[in-house]
Coordinates of C-alpha atoms in Angstrom, one line a residue:
M21 CA -40.4 -29.7 -26.2
T22 CA -37.2 -31.1 -27.8
T23 CA -36.1 -26.9 -28.4
A24 CA -37.4 -25.8 -25.0
V25 CA -34.9 -28.9 -23.6
R26 CA -31.8 -27.4 -25.7
E27 CA -32.6 -24.1 -25.2
V28 CA -32.4 -24.6 -21.1
A29 CA -29.1 -26.4 -21.8
Y30 CA -27.6 -24.0 -23.5
N31 CA -28.5 -21.4 -21.2
A32 CA -27.4 -23.5 -18.0
E33 CA -23.8 -24.0 -20.3
Q34 CA -23.7 -20.2 -20.8
S35 CA -24.2 -19.7 -16.8
T36 CA -21.3 -21.6 -16.0
K37 CA -18.8 -20.2 -18.2
E38 CA -20.0 -16.6 -17.1
T39 CA -19.5 -18.1 -13.3
Q40 CA -16.6 -19.5 -14.1
E41 CA -15.1 -16.5 -15.8
S42 CA -16.6 -13.9 -12.7
N43 CA -14.5 -17.0 -10.4
Q44 CA -11.5 -15.8 -12.3
Q45 CA -11.9 -11.9 -12.6
V46 CA -12.7 -12.6 -8.4
D47 CA -9.8 -14.7 -8.0
A48 CA -7.5 -11.6 -9.9
G49 CA -9.0 -9.2 -8.7
A50 CA -7.8 -10.6 -4.6
K51 CA -4.5 -11.0 -6.2
D52 CA -4.7 -7.3 -6.8
I53 CA -5.6 -6.4 -3.8
A54 CA -3.0 -8.6 -2.1
V55 CA 0.2 -6.9 -3.6
T56 CA -1.7 -3.2 -3.0
V57 CA -1.9 -4.1 0.2
D58 CA 1.9 -5.7 0.6
A59 CA 2.8 -2.2 -1.4
I60 CA 0.5 -0.2 1.2
S61 CA 2.2 -2.2 4.3
E62 CA 6.5 -2.1 2.7
L63 CA 5.4 1.7 2.0
A64 CA 4.3 2.3 5.8
K65 CA 7.4 0.5 7.2
E66 CA 9.1 2.9 5.0
I67 CA 7.8 6.3 6.3
N68 CA 8.3 4.8 9.8
Q69 CA 12.2 4.3 9.3
A70 CA 11.9 8.2 7.3
S71 CA 10.3 9.6 10.6
S72 CA 12.9 7.6 12.9
A73 CA 15.8 8.9 10.8
I74 CA 13.9 12.8 10.8
S75 CA 13.9 12.4 14.6
T76 CA 17.1 11.4 14.6
L77 CA 18.6 14.2 13.0
N78 CA 16.2 16.9 14.6
D79 CA 18.1 15.7 18.3
N80 CA 21.4 16.3 16.3
T81 CA 20.7 19.2 15.3
A82 CA 19.8 20.6 19.0
Q83 CA 22.9 18.9 20.3
I84 CA 25.0 20.9 17.1
D85 CA 22.8 23.6 18.1
Q86 CA 24.0 24.0 21.7
L87 CA 28.0 23.1 21.0
V88 CA 28.0 26.1 19.4
M89 CA 26.0 28.2 21.8
N90 CA 28.5 26.9 24.2
S91 CA 31.5 27.5 22.6
T92 CA 30.7 31.1 21.3
P93 CA 31.8 34.2 23.2
R94 CA 28.5 35.9 24.0
Q95 CA 28.7 39.6 23.6
R96 CA 28.3 41.3 26.8
N97 CA 27.5 44.8 26.9

């Protein structure tokens, strides 16, 4: 009977250790996810800024094109 009690106590102790290790791994995984989410958010901001810059560049290019077209003498047949 004493052996059975010791075995149960040992198994309980092992389960506690494994649970603690699992909790540490979950915490580490949660931190990794948070870092990844932050990185994705920052990337999304940078993509939005790049998109805005490209849009501005497109508008400026259209304006330059109009200026060139208006200042170039047109060929008459």
